[in-house]
């Protein structure tokens, strides 16, 4: 079975992604991918450019977004568009997430945030992945517990998983596994695989791509440091580089 990347960010994920949508499309074609998903943060900012770049390359573009969701605690979910209804619903969800982010026009906007209930009510035509290794709806539970979630934390993760399965259905929800080359990668993925089994859903591997080539490592480091308003040394634990290439091969 060939690999298809389902979690990637372009430079439209401002101060995070380090490659243009066109560069990601070209890299996907060079790696022999027949499909590739662009899932920018809280928006479909690069979707049109990506789709136009993919067409002559023979790569099928998958539109999506990584949304910031709240249900008492914030977390990330990856949403992929399946059809026209899914596109409409994703656009509505993104609009709601950004509503109220500018209460005072003369100040910086607040981070976008979507209530989980809104997602559970408006998800037709969408496929949901459980999110990234650090901040995902399920993986985040493991990471916040330093790899040792208590029985109560594990139970809360299962309950959230059950709510997502109940809303999306077993065919449209997948537990997302990633390997960013952190110390607990294998333990986290084993824990997530066990959780998926208890939920009766399949797992899917994603790369959480942030650049099309290793040469963008220094740029991505700098972007993250600017976003976090700290030095390169201070932001080292939050950066993806240099231990992992952010190319589409994951």
PDB file of C-alpha atoms in Angstrom:
ATOM      1  CA  UNK A   1       0.000   0.000   0.000  1.00  0.00           C
ATOM      2  CA  UNK A   2       1.471   3.371  -1.041  1.00  0.00           C
ATOM      3  CA  UNK A   3       1.745   6.201   1.475  1.00  0.00           C
ATOM      4  CA  UNK A   4      -0.412   9.325   1.176  1.00  0.00           C
ATOM      5  CA  UNK A   5       0.369  12.338   3.360  1.00  0.00           C
ATOM      6  CA  UNK A   6      -2.759  13.505   5.210  1.00  0.00           C
ATOM      7  CA  UNK A   7      -1.307  16.169   7.514  1.00  0.00           C
ATOM      8  CA  UNK A   8       0.808  19.019   6.104  1.00  0.00           C
ATOM      9  CA  UNK A   9       1.218  22.751   6.618  1.00  0.00           C
ATOM     10  CA  UNK A  10       2.284  25.339   4.077  1.00  0.00           C
ATOM     11  CA  UNK A  11       3.692  28.817   4.655  1.00  0.00           C
ATOM     12  CA  UNK A  12       0.065  29.943   4.970  1.00  0.00           C
ATOM     13  CA  UNK A  13       0.255  28.411   8.441  1.00  0.00           C
ATOM     14  CA  UNK A  14       1.958  31.656   9.370  1.00  0.00           C
ATOM     15  CA  UNK A  15       5.208  31.379  11.355  1.00  0.00           C
ATOM     16  CA  UNK A  16       5.006  27.578  11.280  1.00  0.00           C
ATOM     17  CA  UNK A  17       5.060  26.150   7.755  1.00  0.00           C
ATOM     18  CA  UNK A  18       8.196  26.901   5.729  1.00  0.00           C
ATOM     19  CA  UNK A  19       7.210  25.995   2.147  1.00  0.00           C
ATOM     20  CA  UNK A  20       4.812  27.387  -0.422  1.00  0.00           C
ATOM     21  CA  UNK A  21       1.833  25.237  -1.492  1.00  0.00           C
ATOM     22  CA  UNK A  22       3.419  24.902  -4.935  1.00  0.00           C
ATOM     23  CA  UNK A  23       6.637  23.561  -3.426  1.00  0.00           C
ATOM     24  CA  UNK A  24       4.735  20.947  -1.438  1.00  0.00           C
ATOM     25  CA  UNK A  25       2.847  19.885  -4.578  1.00  0.00           C
ATOM     26  CA  UNK A  26       6.080  19.477  -6.568  1.00  0.00           C
ATOM     27  CA  UNK A  27       7.719  17.510  -3.745  1.00  0.00           C
ATOM     28  CA  UNK A  28       4.657  15.257  -3.499  1.00  0.00           C
ATOM     29  CA  UNK A  29       4.893  14.477  -7.212  1.00  0.00           C
ATOM     30  CA  UNK A  30       8.639  13.811  -6.936  1.00  0.00           C
ATOM     31  CA  UNK A  31       7.975  11.349  -4.098  1.00  0.00           C
ATOM     32  CA  UNK A  32       5.440   9.538  -6.282  1.00  0.00           C
ATOM     33  CA  UNK A  33       2.373  10.403  -4.208  1.00  0.00           C
ATOM     34  CA  UNK A  34      -0.928  10.099  -6.030  1.00  0.00           C
ATOM     35  CA  UNK A  35      -2.666  12.254  -3.371  1.00  0.00           C
ATOM     36  CA  UNK A  36      -1.618  14.800  -0.752  1.00  0.00           C
ATOM     37  CA  UNK A  37      -3.585  16.684   1.906  1.00  0.00           C
ATOM     38  CA  UNK A  38      -2.894  20.298   2.817  1.00  0.00           C
ATOM     39  CA  UNK A  39      -4.141  20.964   6.358  1.00  0.00           C
ATOM     40  CA  UNK A  40      -3.124  24.493   7.290  1.00  0.00           C
ATOM     41  CA  UNK A  41      -3.805  25.747  10.806  1.00  0.00           C
ATOM     42  CA  UNK A  42      -7.377  26.976  11.339  1.00  0.00           C
ATOM     43  CA  UNK A  43      -7.976  27.789   7.705  1.00  0.00           C
ATOM     44  CA  UNK A  44      -7.850  26.717   4.062  1.00  0.00           C
ATOM     45  CA  UNK A  45      -5.484  29.523   3.210  1.00  0.00           C
ATOM     46  CA  UNK A  46      -3.349  27.707   0.650  1.00  0.00           C
ATOM     47  CA  UNK A  47      -5.990  25.333  -0.712  1.00  0.00           C
ATOM     48  CA  UNK A  48      -6.611  27.043  -4.069  1.00  0.00           C
ATOM     49  CA  UNK A  49      -2.934  27.525  -4.895  1.00  0.00           C
ATOM     50  CA  UNK A  50      -2.209  23.952  -3.855  1.00  0.00           C
ATOM     51  CA  UNK A  51      -5.011  22.511  -5.990  1.00  0.00           C
ATOM     52  CA  UNK A  52      -3.906  24.511  -9.033  1.00  0.00           C
ATOM     53  CA  UNK A  53      -0.304  23.380  -8.566  1.00  0.00           C
ATOM     54  CA  UNK A  54      -1.316  19.725  -8.188  1.00  0.00           C
ATOM     55  CA  UNK A  55      -3.406  19.512 -11.370  1.00  0.00           C
ATOM     56  CA  UNK A  56      -0.593  19.450 -13.969  1.00  0.00           C
ATOM     57  CA  UNK A  57       1.517  17.209 -11.715  1.00  0.00           C
ATOM     58  CA  UNK A  58      -1.048  14.405 -11.539  1.00  0.00           C
ATOM     59  CA  UNK A  59      -1.404  14.700  -7.759  1.00  0.00           C
ATOM     60  CA  UNK A  60      -4.926  14.638  -6.305  1.00  0.00           C
ATOM     61  CA  UNK A  61      -5.243  17.491  -3.791  1.00  0.00           C
ATOM     62  CA  UNK A  62      -7.091  16.783  -0.553  1.00  0.00           C
ATOM     63  CA  UNK A  63      -8.425  19.877   1.189  1.00  0.00           C
ATOM     64  CA  UNK A  64      -8.400  20.042   4.959  1.00  0.00           C
ATOM     65  CA  UNK A  65      -7.411  21.997   8.034  1.00  0.00           C
ATOM     66  CA  UNK A  66      -5.998  21.419  11.492  1.00  0.00           C
ATOM     67  CA  UNK A  67      -8.534  23.076  13.773  1.00  0.00           C
ATOM     68  CA  UNK A  68      -8.050  24.355  17.306  1.00  0.00           C
ATOM     69  CA  UNK A  69     -10.943  22.900  19.308  1.00  0.00           C
ATOM     70  CA  UNK A  70     -11.997  23.473  22.911  1.00  0.00           C
ATOM     71  CA  UNK A  71     -13.901  21.275  25.318  1.00  0.00           C
ATOM     72  CA  UNK A  72     -12.714  22.502  28.683  1.00  0.00           C
ATOM     73  CA  UNK A  73      -9.138  22.108  27.403  1.00  0.00           C
ATOM     74  CA  UNK A  74      -7.859  23.129  23.938  1.00  0.00           C
ATOM     75  CA  UNK A  75      -6.636  20.503  21.477  1.00  0.00           C
ATOM     76  CA  UNK A  76      -6.119  19.970  17.754  1.00  0.00           C
ATOM     77  CA  UNK A  77      -8.086  17.852  15.288  1.00  0.00           C
ATOM     78  CA  UNK A  78      -7.290  17.258  11.628  1.00  0.00           C
ATOM     79  CA  UNK A  79     -10.285  17.538   9.281  1.00  0.00           C
ATOM     80  CA  UNK A  80     -10.297  16.347   5.667  1.00  0.00           C
ATOM     81  CA  UNK A  81     -12.930  17.247   3.078  1.00  0.00           C
ATOM     82  CA  UNK A  82     -14.693  14.302   1.443  1.00  0.00           C
ATOM     83  CA  UNK A  83     -17.198  16.112  -0.792  1.00  0.00           C
ATOM     84  CA  UNK A  84     -18.922  19.456  -1.461  1.00  0.00           C
ATOM     85  CA  UNK A  85     -20.966  19.180   1.729  1.00  0.00           C
ATOM     86  CA  UNK A  86     -17.786  18.655   3.703  1.00  0.00           C
ATOM     87  CA  UNK A  87     -16.246  21.743   2.100  1.00  0.00           C
ATOM     88  CA  UNK A  88     -19.229  23.859   3.113  1.00  0.00           C
ATOM     89  CA  UNK A  89     -19.155  22.504   6.654  1.00  0.00           C
ATOM     90  CA  UNK A  90     -15.415  23.030   7.019  1.00  0.00           C
ATOM     91  CA  UNK A  91     -15.740  26.642   5.869  1.00  0.00           C
ATOM     92  CA  UNK A  92     -18.561  27.230   8.352  1.00  0.00           C
ATOM     93  CA  UNK A  93     -16.567  25.678  11.189  1.00  0.00           C
ATOM     94  CA  UNK A  94     -13.512  27.791  10.368  1.00  0.00           C
ATOM     95  CA  UNK A  95     -15.678  30.921  10.266  1.00  0.00           C
ATOM     96  CA  UNK A  96     -17.101  30.093  13.691  1.00  0.00           C
ATOM     97  CA  UNK A  97     -13.630  29.416  15.090  1.00  0.00           C
ATOM     98  CA  UNK A  98     -12.511  32.891  14.030  1.00  0.00           C
ATOM     99  CA  UNK A  99     -15.648  34.689  15.209  1.00  0.00           C
ATOM    100  CA  UNK A 100     -14.899  36.941  18.160  1.00  0.00           C
ATOM    101  CA  UNK A 101     -11.128  36.789  17.698  1.00  0.00           C
ATOM    102  CA  UNK A 102     -10.958  40.569  17.202  1.00  0.00           C
ATOM    103  CA  UNK A 103     -12.870  42.104  20.116  1.00  0.00           C
ATOM    104  CA  UNK A 104     -10.601  45.166  19.978  1.00  0.00           C
ATOM    105  CA  UNK A 105      -9.449  46.126  16.445  1.00  0.00           C
ATOM    106  CA  UNK A 106      -6.435  48.030  17.771  1.00  0.00           C
ATOM    107  CA  UNK A 107      -5.010  44.938  19.474  1.00  0.00           C
ATOM    108  CA  UNK A 108      -3.708  41.600  18.270  1.00  0.00           C
ATOM    109  CA  UNK A 109      -6.456  39.052  17.528  1.00  0.00           C
ATOM    110  CA  UNK A 110      -7.167  36.220  19.911  1.00  0.00           C
ATOM    111  CA  UNK A 111      -6.373  32.655  18.783  1.00  0.00           C
ATOM    112  CA  UNK A 112      -9.187  30.953  16.836  1.00  0.00           C
ATOM    113  CA  UNK A 113     -11.129  28.364  18.790  1.00  0.00           C
ATOM    114  CA  UNK A 114     -14.014  26.077  17.852  1.00  0.00           C
ATOM    115  CA  UNK A 115     -16.321  24.595  20.521  1.00  0.00           C
ATOM    116  CA  UNK A 116     -16.334  20.814  20.275  1.00  0.00           C
ATOM    117  CA  UNK A 117     -20.133  20.767  20.300  1.00  0.00           C
ATOM    118  CA  UNK A 118     -20.191  22.736  17.046  1.00  0.00           C
ATOM    119  CA  UNK A 119     -17.963  20.155  15.383  1.00  0.00           C
ATOM    120  CA  UNK A 120     -20.044  17.271  16.693  1.00  0.00           C
ATOM    121  CA  UNK A 121     -23.175  18.858  15.233  1.00  0.00           C
ATOM    122  CA  UNK A 122     -21.799  19.907  11.824  1.00  0.00           C
ATOM    123  CA  UNK A 123     -19.491  17.277  10.363  1.00  0.00           C
ATOM    124  CA  UNK A 124     -21.211  15.731   7.362  1.00  0.00           C
ATOM    125  CA  UNK A 125     -18.794  15.187   4.495  1.00  0.00           C
ATOM    126  CA  UNK A 126     -15.721  15.415   6.726  1.00  0.00           C
ATOM    127  CA  UNK A 127     -13.162  12.848   7.856  1.00  0.00           C
ATOM    128  CA  UNK A 128     -11.646  13.468  11.285  1.00  0.00           C
ATOM    129  CA  UNK A 129      -8.149  12.464  12.389  1.00  0.00           C
ATOM    130  CA  UNK A 130      -7.335  12.636  16.084  1.00  0.00           C
ATOM    131  CA  UNK A 131      -4.587  15.243  15.770  1.00  0.00           C
ATOM    132  CA  UNK A 132      -0.859  15.788  16.111  1.00  0.00           C
ATOM    133  CA  UNK A 133       1.585  14.163  18.501  1.00  0.00           C
ATOM    134  CA  UNK A 134       1.879  17.120  20.884  1.00  0.00           C
ATOM    135  CA  UNK A 135      -1.535  18.809  20.893  1.00  0.00           C
ATOM    136  CA  UNK A 136      -3.900  16.249  19.367  1.00  0.00           C
ATOM    137  CA  UNK A 137      -7.184  15.405  21.016  1.00  0.00           C
ATOM    138  CA  UNK A 138      -5.886  11.982  22.097  1.00  0.00           C
ATOM    139  CA  UNK A 139      -2.092  12.134  21.786  1.00  0.00           C
ATOM    140  CA  UNK A 140      -2.034  15.345  23.808  1.00  0.00           C
ATOM    141  CA  UNK A 141      -3.338  13.435  26.817  1.00  0.00           C
ATOM    142  CA  UNK A 142      -0.294  11.154  26.671  1.00  0.00           C
ATOM    143  CA  UNK A 143       2.169  14.012  26.196  1.00  0.00           C
ATOM    144  CA  UNK A 144       0.777  16.204  28.975  1.00  0.00           C
ATOM    145  CA  UNK A 145       1.137  13.246  31.334  1.00  0.00           C
ATOM    146  CA  UNK A 146       4.809  12.804  30.344  1.00  0.00           C
ATOM    147  CA  UNK A 147       3.994   9.416  28.870  1.00  0.00           C
ATOM    148  CA  UNK A 148       2.247   8.101  31.976  1.00  0.00           C
ATOM    149  CA  UNK A 149      -1.436   9.003  31.777  1.00  0.00           C
ATOM    150  CA  UNK A 150      -3.413   8.048  34.865  1.00  0.00           C
ATOM    151  CA  UNK A 151      -6.440   5.786  34.626  1.00  0.00           C
ATOM    152  CA  UNK A 152      -8.630   8.870  34.890  1.00  0.00           C
ATOM    153  CA  UNK A 153      -6.786  10.644  32.069  1.00  0.00           C
ATOM    154  CA  UNK A 154      -6.961   7.550  29.887  1.00  0.00           C
ATOM    155  CA  UNK A 155     -10.672   7.260  30.571  1.00  0.00           C
ATOM    156  CA  UNK A 156     -11.242  10.894  29.587  1.00  0.00           C
ATOM    157  CA  UNK A 157      -9.361  10.258  26.338  1.00  0.00           C
ATOM    158  CA  UNK A 158     -11.581   7.239  25.628  1.00  0.00           C
ATOM    159  CA  UNK A 159     -14.695   9.273  26.350  1.00  0.00           C
ATOM    160  CA  UNK A 160     -13.581  12.003  23.958  1.00  0.00           C
ATOM    161  CA  UNK A 161     -12.773   9.357  21.362  1.00  0.00           C
ATOM    162  CA  UNK A 162     -16.228   7.829  21.794  1.00  0.00           C
ATOM    163  CA  UNK A 163     -17.855  11.232  21.268  1.00  0.00           C
ATOM    164  CA  UNK A 164     -15.884  11.733  18.057  1.00  0.00           C
ATOM    165  CA  UNK A 165     -16.688   8.229  16.811  1.00  0.00           C
ATOM    166  CA  UNK A 166     -20.343   8.790  17.646  1.00  0.00           C
ATOM    167  CA  UNK A 167     -20.402  12.008  15.632  1.00  0.00           C
ATOM    168  CA  UNK A 168     -18.309  11.012  12.623  1.00  0.00           C
ATOM    169  CA  UNK A 169     -18.873   7.248  12.542  1.00  0.00           C
ATOM    170  CA  UNK A 170     -16.232   4.534  12.507  1.00  0.00           C
ATOM    171  CA  UNK A 171     -15.580   5.007   8.790  1.00  0.00           C
ATOM    172  CA  UNK A 172     -14.847   8.730   9.178  1.00  0.00           C
ATOM    173  CA  UNK A 173     -12.732   8.853  12.318  1.00  0.00           C
ATOM    174  CA  UNK A 174      -9.122   7.662  12.560  1.00  0.00           C
ATOM    175  CA  UNK A 175      -6.593   7.735  15.373  1.00  0.00           C
ATOM    176  CA  UNK A 176      -3.564   9.622  14.082  1.00  0.00           C
ATOM    177  CA  UNK A 177      -0.069   8.217  14.673  1.00  0.00           C
ATOM    178  CA  UNK A 178       3.085  10.289  14.190  1.00  0.00           C
ATOM    179  CA  UNK A 179       6.796   9.761  14.710  1.00  0.00           C
ATOM    180  CA  UNK A 180       8.529  13.134  15.161  1.00  0.00           C
ATOM    181  CA  UNK A 181      11.561  11.343  16.659  1.00  0.00           C
ATOM    182  CA  UNK A 182      10.796  12.284  20.247  1.00  0.00           C
ATOM    183  CA  UNK A 183      11.792  10.127  23.182  1.00  0.00           C
ATOM    184  CA  UNK A 184       8.314   8.621  23.695  1.00  0.00           C
ATOM    185  CA  UNK A 185       7.270   8.051  20.069  1.00  0.00           C
ATOM    186  CA  UNK A 186       6.911   4.277  20.253  1.00  0.00           C
ATOM    187  CA  UNK A 187       5.221   4.315  23.653  1.00  0.00           C
ATOM    188  CA  UNK A 188       2.790   7.018  22.549  1.00  0.00           C
ATOM    189  CA  UNK A 189       1.887   5.201  19.342  1.00  0.00           C
ATOM    190  CA  UNK A 190       1.385   1.905  21.190  1.00  0.00           C
ATOM    191  CA  UNK A 191      -0.912   3.702  23.642  1.00  0.00           C
ATOM    192  CA  UNK A 192      -2.836   5.338  20.804  1.00  0.00           C
ATOM    193  CA  UNK A 193      -3.129   2.034  18.911  1.00  0.00           C
ATOM    194  CA  UNK A 194      -4.593   0.419  22.027  1.00  0.00           C
ATOM    195  CA  UNK A 195      -7.017   3.299  22.374  1.00  0.00           C
ATOM    196  CA  UNK A 196      -8.056   2.918  18.726  1.00  0.00           C
ATOM    197  CA  UNK A 197      -8.681  -0.782  19.271  1.00  0.00           C
ATOM    198  CA  UNK A 198     -10.896  -0.043  22.270  1.00  0.00           C
ATOM    199  CA  UNK A 199     -12.846   2.440  20.148  1.00  0.00           C
ATOM    200  CA  UNK A 200     -13.183   0.025  17.248  1.00  0.00           C
ATOM    201  CA  UNK A 201     -11.507   2.335  14.729  1.00  0.00           C
ATOM    202  CA  UNK A 202      -8.400   2.138  12.568  1.00  0.00           C
ATOM    203  CA  UNK A 203      -5.168   4.098  12.880  1.00  0.00           C
ATOM    204  CA  UNK A 204      -3.565   6.249  10.197  1.00  0.00           C
ATOM    205  CA  UNK A 205       0.070   7.380   9.989  1.00  0.00           C
ATOM    206  CA  UNK A 206       0.787  11.020   9.156  1.00  0.00           C
ATOM    207  CA  UNK A 207       3.982  13.054   8.876  1.00  0.00           C
ATOM    208  CA  UNK A 208       2.859  16.473  10.196  1.00  0.00           C
ATOM    209  CA  UNK A 209       4.868  17.999   7.352  1.00  0.00           C
ATOM    210  CA  UNK A 210       6.047  21.605   7.749  1.00  0.00           C
ATOM    211  CA  UNK A 211       8.431  21.946   4.790  1.00  0.00           C
ATOM    212  CA  UNK A 212       9.135  20.300   1.465  1.00  0.00           C
ATOM    213  CA  UNK A 213      12.888  19.844   1.945  1.00  0.00           C
ATOM    214  CA  UNK A 214      15.573  19.565   4.642  1.00  0.00           C
ATOM    215  CA  UNK A 215      17.097  22.826   3.406  1.00  0.00           C
ATOM    216  CA  UNK A 216      14.234  24.723   5.049  1.00  0.00           C
ATOM    217  CA  UNK A 217      15.273  23.583   8.541  1.00  0.00           C
ATOM    218  CA  UNK A 218      16.891  26.869   9.555  1.00  0.00           C
ATOM    219  CA  UNK A 219      13.972  28.893   8.210  1.00  0.00           C
ATOM    220  CA  UNK A 220      11.408  26.803  10.058  1.00  0.00           C
ATOM    221  CA  UNK A 221      13.425  27.128  13.264  1.00  0.00           C
ATOM    222  CA  UNK A 222      13.459  30.897  12.907  1.00  0.00           C
ATOM    223  CA  UNK A 223       9.746  31.087  12.139  1.00  0.00           C
ATOM    224  CA  UNK A 224       8.834  29.106  15.249  1.00  0.00           C
ATOM    225  CA  UNK A 225      11.116  31.242  17.415  1.00  0.00           C
ATOM    226  CA  UNK A 226       9.468  34.414  16.097  1.00  0.00           C
ATOM    227  CA  UNK A 227       5.997  32.979  16.699  1.00  0.00           C
ATOM    228  CA  UNK A 228       6.894  32.027  20.276  1.00  0.00           C
ATOM    229  CA  UNK A 229       8.713  35.343  20.806  1.00  0.00           C
ATOM    230  CA  UNK A 230      11.801  33.680  22.195  1.00  0.00           C
ATOM    231  CA  UNK A 231      15.334  32.779  21.166  1.00  0.00           C
ATOM    232  CA  UNK A 232      16.322  29.731  19.159  1.00  0.00           C
ATOM    233  CA  UNK A 233      17.822  28.159  22.268  1.00  0.00           C
ATOM    234  CA  UNK A 234      14.689  28.779  24.345  1.00  0.00           C
ATOM    235  CA  UNK A 235      12.396  27.324  21.691  1.00  0.00           C
ATOM    236  CA  UNK A 236      14.439  24.173  20.982  1.00  0.00           C
ATOM    237  CA  UNK A 237      11.929  21.845  22.731  1.00  0.00           C
ATOM    238  CA  UNK A 238       9.091  23.274  20.616  1.00  0.00           C
ATOM    239  CA  UNK A 239      10.865  23.028  17.275  1.00  0.00           C
ATOM    240  CA  UNK A 240      10.740  20.100  14.875  1.00  0.00           C
ATOM    241  CA  UNK A 241      14.289  20.468  13.575  1.00  0.00           C
ATOM    242  CA  UNK A 242      17.050  19.396  13.074  1.00  0.00           C
ATOM    243  CA  UNK A 243      16.242  15.850  14.150  1.00  0.00           C
ATOM    244  CA  UNK A 244      13.515  15.386  11.600  1.00  0.00           C
ATOM    245  CA  UNK A 245      13.230  16.387   7.975  1.00  0.00           C
ATOM    246  CA  UNK A 246       9.917  17.987   7.178  1.00  0.00           C
ATOM    247  CA  UNK A 247       9.684  16.534   3.686  1.00  0.00           C
ATOM    248  CA  UNK A 248       6.519  14.820   2.469  1.00  0.00           C
ATOM    249  CA  UNK A 249       8.049  11.406   2.988  1.00  0.00           C
ATOM    250  CA  UNK A 250       7.549  12.053   6.713  1.00  0.00           C
TER     251      UNK A 250
END
